[in-house]
């Protein structure tokens, strides 16, 4: 069955036409990128890791033996499908934050049978392809893909029912925020989900630093390619002239913060130019591109309860490496 055109809408509000919305989003991205690159310690948000190639590289690195989070989370869900689906309950509007290829949500469909599926992703083209492939497999299900950046606002269009909203946020993406930012983001989810809503989070737990280091700096170099590809995406969005060959991937474990960090380190002194500005990066100067904070079950439960969620239920793997957490609006 073809995707319903009214459901297949890419705009922030569903009220504006896609072109102005896309133009505004691009201007905002350019301003945000320029500000981060001009900071004393240059930084770029990890959301810019994801253009179409970035999404494909992420999909590939999930297959690496070193990258345990995806397969560990999948195994937790498979082993606890019945109780996770019972916790979510019937008639859910499943809103998948950073849906990527939609594979994790799809595994829930046969048992959960959500009323509507709303995959959201900043990587629009990749999401569009994933949703187009998904719809014929679930002709009865309304699928409403939204290509937007949820870090600024979470104004969901009228095509997303207000009842039984369940925010599905797997892959430990919550760890990309600092704990304070994560708390603020969860509060926004609490506001957006309403009194009968819930969240389902996939959360990476504190573990041996060597396991983390290998996961973020794999032997094949896929994480390195994924990180370096951010520069190509920045060139596209900002009009900058980064040369990928001038940079190298670096993964660091910040033990004090229990956070894996990704950086791009200049191989030599380089000047990077973009419309209206430029910056000299000295040899070995870095651009910070990702944080991935690790949690404990008590610390994530505390964050959820501070944000207005309660009745947290947690499912773990045998090594306590990863947690899937369901919590209801308090
Ligand atoms: C770590 S991947 C997870 C993909 C998939 N959910 C999974 O668990 O395998 C993060 C996903 O979130 C998307 N994303 C990151 N930041 C975003 C933002 N601010 N707004 C919308 N999507 C975002 C990325 O494009 C990417 O698909």
Short mmCIF file of C-alpha atoms and ligand atoms in Angstrom, two decimals:
data_model
loop_
_atom_site.label_atom_id
_atom_site.label_comp_id
_atom_site.label_asym_id
_atom_site.label_seq_id
_atom_site.Cartn_x
_atom_site.Cartn_y
_atom_site.Cartn_z
CA UNK A 1 0.00 0.00 0.00
CA UNK A 2 1.44 3.43 -0.88
CA UNK A 3 2.28 5.77 1.98
CA UNK A 4 -0.56 8.16 2.69
CA UNK A 5 0.58 11.50 1.29
CA UNK A 6 -0.90 13.47 4.19
CA UNK A 7 1.00 11.28 6.63
CA UNK A 8 4.21 11.61 4.68
CA UNK A 9 4.95 15.21 5.46
CA UNK A 10 8.33 16.70 6.17
CA UNK A 11 8.01 19.96 8.00
CA UNK A 12 8.34 21.20 11.55
CA UNK A 13 4.73 22.16 11.96
CA UNK A 14 2.73 20.55 9.17
CA UNK A 15 1.38 24.05 8.55
CA UNK A 16 4.27 25.49 6.60
CA UNK A 17 5.45 24.31 3.20
CA UNK A 18 8.63 22.19 3.28
CA UNK A 19 10.81 24.71 1.42
CA UNK A 20 10.69 27.65 3.89
CA UNK A 21 10.89 25.24 6.83
CA UNK A 22 13.96 23.61 5.29
CA UNK A 23 15.50 27.05 4.56
CA UNK A 24 14.97 28.23 8.15
CA UNK A 25 16.40 25.00 9.50
CA UNK A 26 19.49 25.39 7.29
CA UNK A 27 20.04 28.99 8.45
CA UNK A 28 19.71 27.92 12.05
CA UNK A 29 22.16 25.03 11.51
CA UNK A 30 24.69 27.36 9.84
CA UNK A 31 24.47 29.85 12.74
CA UNK A 32 24.79 27.07 15.32
CA UNK A 33 27.75 25.48 13.52
CA UNK A 34 29.60 28.78 13.12
CA UNK A 35 29.13 29.62 16.81
CA UNK A 36 30.47 26.21 17.88
CA UNK A 37 33.46 26.37 15.55
CA UNK A 38 34.40 29.85 16.77
CA UNK A 39 34.25 28.92 20.47
CA UNK A 40 37.61 28.79 22.30
CA UNK A 41 37.22 25.02 22.48
CA UNK A 42 35.58 24.27 19.14
CA UNK A 43 32.59 21.93 19.20
CA UNK A 44 29.93 20.63 16.83
CA UNK A 45 26.75 18.89 18.01
CA UNK A 46 26.66 15.11 17.37
CA UNK A 47 23.41 15.59 15.46
CA UNK A 48 25.61 16.78 12.57
CA UNK A 49 27.15 13.30 12.33
CA UNK A 50 23.97 12.31 10.52
CA UNK A 51 23.50 13.07 6.88
CA UNK A 52 22.54 10.14 4.61
CA UNK A 53 26.09 8.77 4.55
CA UNK A 54 26.44 9.31 8.32
CA UNK A 55 23.26 7.31 8.93
CA UNK A 56 24.56 4.51 6.70
CA UNK A 57 27.93 4.53 8.48
CA UNK A 58 26.15 4.35 11.85
CA UNK A 59 24.07 1.43 10.58
CA UNK A 60 27.30 -0.33 9.53
CA UNK A 61 29.15 0.31 12.77
CA UNK A 62 26.27 -1.24 14.71
CA UNK A 63 27.39 -4.54 13.11
CA UNK A 64 30.94 -4.33 14.50
CA UNK A 65 31.93 -6.80 17.21
CA UNK A 66 33.23 -3.89 19.33
CA UNK A 67 29.96 -1.92 19.15
CA UNK A 68 28.02 -3.74 21.87
CA UNK A 69 25.14 -1.23 22.50
CA UNK A 70 22.89 -2.15 19.55
CA UNK A 71 23.09 -5.91 19.91
CA UNK A 72 22.84 -5.73 23.71
CA UNK A 73 19.74 -3.53 23.55
CA UNK A 74 18.20 -5.79 20.87
CA UNK A 75 18.83 -8.84 23.06
CA UNK A 76 17.21 -7.17 26.09
CA UNK A 77 14.12 -6.30 24.06
CA UNK A 78 13.90 -9.78 22.51
CA UNK A 79 14.20 -11.48 25.90
CA UNK A 80 11.62 -9.20 27.55
CA UNK A 81 9.27 -8.43 24.69
CA UNK A 82 6.09 -9.47 26.52
CA UNK A 83 6.73 -7.41 29.66
CA UNK A 84 7.97 -4.36 27.72
CA UNK A 85 4.86 -4.44 25.53
CA UNK A 86 2.67 -4.93 28.61
CA UNK A 87 4.28 -1.86 30.23
CA UNK A 88 3.65 0.26 27.10
CA UNK A 89 0.08 -0.98 26.73
CA UNK A 90 -2.37 -0.94 23.81
CA UNK A 91 -3.23 1.86 21.36
CA UNK A 92 0.09 3.66 21.76
CA UNK A 93 1.25 6.45 19.51
CA UNK A 94 4.88 5.39 19.30
CA UNK A 95 7.10 8.41 18.70
CA UNK A 96 10.60 7.24 17.78
CA UNK A 97 13.18 9.93 18.53
CA UNK A 98 16.15 9.58 16.18
CA UNK A 99 14.53 6.62 14.46
CA UNK A 100 17.35 6.03 11.95
CA UNK A 101 16.41 2.92 9.96
CA UNK A 102 13.34 2.33 12.20
CA UNK A 103 14.55 -1.25 12.85
CA UNK A 104 14.31 -1.10 16.65
CA UNK A 105 10.70 0.08 16.62
CA UNK A 106 9.79 -2.42 13.92
CA UNK A 107 10.82 -5.29 16.20
CA UNK A 108 8.08 -4.18 18.61
CA UNK A 109 5.32 -3.92 16.00
CA UNK A 110 4.09 -7.52 15.76
CA UNK A 111 3.51 -7.68 19.54
CA UNK A 112 2.84 -4.02 20.37
CA UNK A 113 0.66 -3.13 17.38
CA UNK A 114 0.84 0.63 17.98
CA UNK A 115 -2.03 2.81 16.84
CA UNK A 116 0.37 5.10 14.99
CA UNK A 117 4.12 5.19 14.44
CA UNK A 118 5.89 8.55 14.27
CA UNK A 119 9.58 8.17 13.39
CA UNK A 120 11.50 11.44 13.77
CA UNK A 121 15.00 12.06 12.46
CA UNK A 122 17.22 14.93 11.42
CA UNK A 123 18.60 12.72 8.62
CA UNK A 124 15.58 13.30 6.38
CA UNK A 125 16.48 11.40 3.25
CA UNK A 126 17.52 8.32 5.17
CA UNK A 127 14.32 8.44 7.24
CA UNK A 128 12.25 8.91 4.09
CA UNK A 129 13.73 5.75 2.58
CA UNK A 130 13.32 3.75 5.79
CA UNK A 131 9.67 4.82 6.21
CA UNK A 132 8.90 4.11 2.55
CA UNK A 133 10.19 0.56 2.97
CA UNK A 134 8.33 0.08 6.24
CA UNK A 135 4.83 1.14 5.21
CA UNK A 136 4.11 -1.74 2.76
CA UNK A 137 5.04 -4.24 5.49
CA UNK A 138 2.45 -2.67 7.85
CA UNK A 139 -0.35 -1.47 5.54
CA UNK A 140 -2.82 -1.08 8.41
CA UNK A 141 -0.54 1.10 10.52
CA UNK A 142 -0.46 4.85 10.13
CA UNK A 143 3.18 5.91 9.76
CA UNK A 144 3.93 9.62 10.07
CA UNK A 145 7.64 10.29 9.48
CA UNK A 146 8.91 13.72 10.50
CA UNK A 147 12.27 14.97 9.27
CA UNK A 148 13.12 17.48 11.95
CA UNK A 149 15.66 18.43 14.60
CA UNK A 150 14.07 17.77 17.99
CA UNK A 151 16.86 19.49 19.91
CA UNK A 152 15.22 22.90 19.41
CA UNK A 153 11.54 22.21 19.80
CA UNK A 154 9.18 19.32 19.91
CA UNK A 155 6.07 20.84 18.41
CA UNK A 156 4.32 17.80 17.00
CA UNK A 157 1.84 18.35 14.17
CA UNK A 158 -1.89 17.68 14.51
CA UNK A 159 -1.40 14.42 12.62
CA UNK A 160 0.14 13.01 15.82
CA UNK A 161 -2.65 12.10 18.27
CA UNK A 162 -2.37 13.68 21.70
CA UNK A 163 -3.44 10.46 23.46
CA UNK A 164 -1.16 7.65 24.63
CA UNK A 165 2.03 9.24 23.38
CA UNK A 166 5.01 7.01 24.09
CA UNK A 167 8.41 8.51 23.35
CA UNK A 168 10.77 5.72 22.26
CA UNK A 169 14.39 6.87 22.61
CA UNK A 170 16.69 3.87 22.12
CA UNK A 171 20.37 3.55 21.26
CA UNK A 172 21.51 5.43 24.37
CA UNK A 173 21.07 8.72 22.52
CA UNK A 174 20.03 10.28 25.85
CA UNK A 175 23.76 9.96 26.69
CA UNK A 176 24.59 12.58 24.03
CA UNK A 177 23.22 15.19 26.43
CA UNK A 178 25.00 16.17 29.64
CA UNK A 179 22.97 15.04 32.68
CA UNK A 180 21.56 18.59 33.08
CA UNK A 181 20.61 18.78 29.40
CA UNK A 182 19.14 15.27 29.59
CA UNK A 183 17.01 16.31 32.54
CA UNK A 184 15.71 19.35 30.61
CA UNK A 185 15.05 17.21 27.53
CA UNK A 186 13.12 14.62 29.56
CA UNK A 187 11.02 17.44 31.04
CA UNK A 188 10.15 18.51 27.48
CA UNK A 189 9.14 14.94 26.71
CA UNK A 190 7.00 14.93 29.86
CA UNK A 191 5.26 18.11 28.70
CA UNK A 192 4.75 16.75 25.19
CA UNK A 193 3.48 13.30 26.20
CA UNK A 194 0.56 14.42 28.37
CA UNK A 195 -0.89 12.78 31.48
CA UNK A 196 -1.34 9.34 29.87
CA UNK A 197 2.07 9.30 28.15
CA UNK A 198 5.32 7.47 28.79
CA UNK A 199 8.94 7.08 27.71
CA UNK A 200 10.99 4.05 26.77
CA UNK A 201 14.72 4.75 26.95
CA UNK A 202 17.72 2.67 25.93
CA UNK A 203 20.54 3.64 28.30
CA UNK A 204 24.20 2.65 28.21
CA UNK A 205 25.52 1.80 31.67
CA UNK A 206 28.87 2.50 33.33
CA UNK A 207 31.34 -0.26 32.53
CA UNK A 208 35.00 -1.07 31.98
CA UNK A 209 36.79 1.76 30.14
CA UNK A 210 38.52 -0.66 27.73
CA UNK A 211 35.15 -1.94 26.48
CA UNK A 212 34.01 1.64 25.89
CA UNK A 213 37.25 2.68 24.21
CA UNK A 214 37.06 -0.21 21.73
CA UNK A 215 33.40 0.53 20.93
CA UNK A 216 34.22 4.13 20.00
CA UNK A 217 37.53 3.41 18.22
CA UNK A 218 37.05 0.15 16.34
CA UNK A 219 39.87 -1.65 14.57
CA UNK A 220 38.22 -1.38 11.15
CA UNK A 221 38.01 2.41 11.38
CA UNK A 222 34.24 2.73 10.84
CA UNK A 223 33.80 5.04 13.84
CA UNK A 224 36.64 7.14 12.50
CA UNK A 225 34.88 7.43 9.09
CA UNK A 226 31.59 8.20 10.86
CA UNK A 227 33.24 11.00 12.87
CA UNK A 228 35.18 12.43 9.89
CA UNK A 229 32.04 12.43 7.73
CA UNK A 230 30.71 15.15 10.05
CA UNK A 231 33.14 17.54 8.31
CA UNK A 232 31.53 16.81 4.93
CA UNK A 233 28.11 17.48 6.43
CA UNK A 234 29.38 20.73 7.99
CA UNK A 235 30.81 21.79 4.61
CA UNK A 236 27.39 21.19 3.04
CA UNK A 237 25.43 23.05 5.70
CA UNK A 238 27.84 25.90 6.45
CA UNK A 239 29.63 26.26 3.10
CA UNK A 240 32.98 25.65 4.84
CA UNK A 241 36.09 24.16 3.24
CA UNK A 242 37.17 21.48 5.72
CA UNK A 243 39.53 18.99 4.08
CA UNK A 244 38.81 15.59 5.67
CA UNK A 245 42.45 14.55 5.09
CA UNK A 246 43.62 17.26 7.55
CA UNK A 247 41.81 15.61 10.49
CA UNK A 248 41.84 12.42 12.51
CA UNK A 249 39.39 10.69 14.80
CA UNK A 250 40.07 10.55 18.53
CA UNK A 251 37.98 8.74 21.16
CA UNK A 252 38.64 9.59 24.83
CA UNK A 253 37.14 8.30 28.03
CA UNK A 254 36.47 11.07 30.54
CA UNK A 255 36.53 9.03 33.73
CA UNK A 256 35.45 11.83 36.06
CA UNK A 257 32.27 12.44 34.02
CA UNK A 258 31.87 8.74 33.01
CA UNK A 259 31.60 9.96 29.44
CA UNK A 260 33.03 8.72 26.15
CA UNK A 261 34.02 11.67 24.01
CA UNK A 262 34.70 11.86 20.29
CA UNK A 263 36.94 14.57 18.87
CA UNK A 264 38.42 15.48 15.50
CA UNK A 265 42.09 16.43 15.84
CA UNK A 266 43.93 18.58 13.29
CA UNK A 267 46.86 16.68 11.73
CA UNK A 268 48.55 19.99 10.89
CA UNK A 269 47.89 23.69 11.27
CA UNK A 270 44.92 24.55 9.01
CA UNK A 271 42.75 27.56 8.21
CA UNK A 272 39.10 26.70 7.64
CA UNK A 273 36.95 29.29 5.85
CA UNK A 274 33.20 29.70 5.47
CA UNK A 275 31.01 32.61 4.36
CA UNK A 276 31.65 35.52 6.73
CA UNK A 277 34.32 33.91 8.93
CA UNK A 278 37.38 31.70 9.21
CA UNK A 279 39.36 29.96 11.94
CA UNK A 280 42.91 28.82 12.33
CA UNK A 281 43.22 25.42 13.97
CA UNK A 282 46.72 24.73 15.31
CA UNK A 283 48.26 21.27 14.82
CA UNK A 284 46.56 18.85 17.27
CA UNK A 285 43.81 21.32 18.15
CA UNK A 286 40.47 19.49 18.45
CA UNK A 287 36.81 19.86 17.58
CA UNK A 288 34.63 18.09 20.15
CA UNK A 289 31.94 16.18 18.23
CA UNK A 290 30.18 13.84 20.65
CA UNK A 291 29.62 13.07 24.32
CA UNK A 292 28.19 9.76 25.35
CA UNK A 293 27.45 9.82 29.09
CA UNK A 294 27.07 6.50 30.88
CA UNK A 295 24.54 5.97 33.64
CA UNK A 296 23.62 3.64 36.48
CA UNK A 297 20.06 2.40 36.94
CA UNK A 298 19.57 4.64 40.04
CA UNK A 299 20.99 7.71 38.27
CA UNK A 300 18.72 7.35 35.20
CA UNK A 301 15.70 6.58 37.39
CA UNK A 302 16.43 9.71 39.42
CA UNK A 303 16.66 11.81 36.24
CA UNK A 304 13.31 10.43 35.06
CA UNK A 305 11.62 11.13 38.35
CA UNK A 306 13.01 14.71 38.46
CA UNK A 307 11.52 15.18 34.97
CA UNK A 308 8.04 14.07 36.07
CA UNK A 309 8.07 10.37 35.18
CA UNK A 310 7.32 7.58 37.67
CA UNK A 311 6.86 3.79 37.99
CA UNK A 312 10.15 3.14 36.20
CA UNK A 313 10.56 -0.46 35.09
CA UNK A 314 14.02 -1.59 33.98
CA UNK A 315 15.25 -4.54 31.92
CA UNK A 316 18.97 -5.41 31.81
CA UNK A 317 21.29 -7.79 29.98
CA UNK A 318 23.26 -10.47 31.89
CA UNK A 319 26.41 -8.29 32.13
CA UNK A 320 24.53 -5.16 33.26
CA UNK A 321 25.97 -3.25 30.28
CA UNK A 322 22.75 -1.70 29.04
CA UNK A 323 19.26 -0.89 30.34
CA UNK A 324 15.88 -0.49 28.72
CA UNK A 325 13.68 1.67 30.94
CA UNK A 326 9.96 2.35 30.74
CA UNK A 327 8.47 5.16 32.86
CA UNK A 328 5.02 6.68 32.92
CA UNK A 329 4.03 10.31 33.27
CA UNK A 330 3.64 10.95 37.01
C1 LIG B 1 22.74 6.84 17.72
S1 LIG B 1 21.66 6.95 16.36
C2 LIG B 1 20.35 5.86 16.87
C3 LIG B 1 19.55 5.30 15.73
C4 LIG B 1 18.49 4.28 16.17
N1 LIG B 1 17.45 4.90 16.97
C5 LIG B 1 19.15 3.20 16.98
O1 LIG B 1 18.93 3.17 18.19
O2 LIG B 1 19.89 2.40 16.40
C6 LIG B 1 20.93 8.54 16.62
C7 LIG B 1 19.83 8.90 15.63
O3 LIG B 1 19.22 10.10 16.08
C8 LIG B 1 19.17 11.03 15.01
N2 LIG B 1 19.30 12.36 15.63
C9 LIG B 1 20.36 12.80 16.35
N3 LIG B 1 20.12 14.04 16.82
C10 LIG B 1 18.89 14.39 16.37
C11 LIG B 1 18.09 15.56 16.52
N4 LIG B 1 18.52 16.61 17.23
N5 LIG B 1 16.87 15.59 15.93
C12 LIG B 1 16.43 14.52 15.20
N6 LIG B 1 17.15 13.38 15.04
C13 LIG B 1 18.37 13.31 15.61
C14 LIG B 1 20.29 10.66 14.08
O4 LIG B 1 20.08 11.09 12.77
C15 LIG B 1 20.32 9.14 14.23
O5 LIG B 1 19.47 8.51 13.32
#
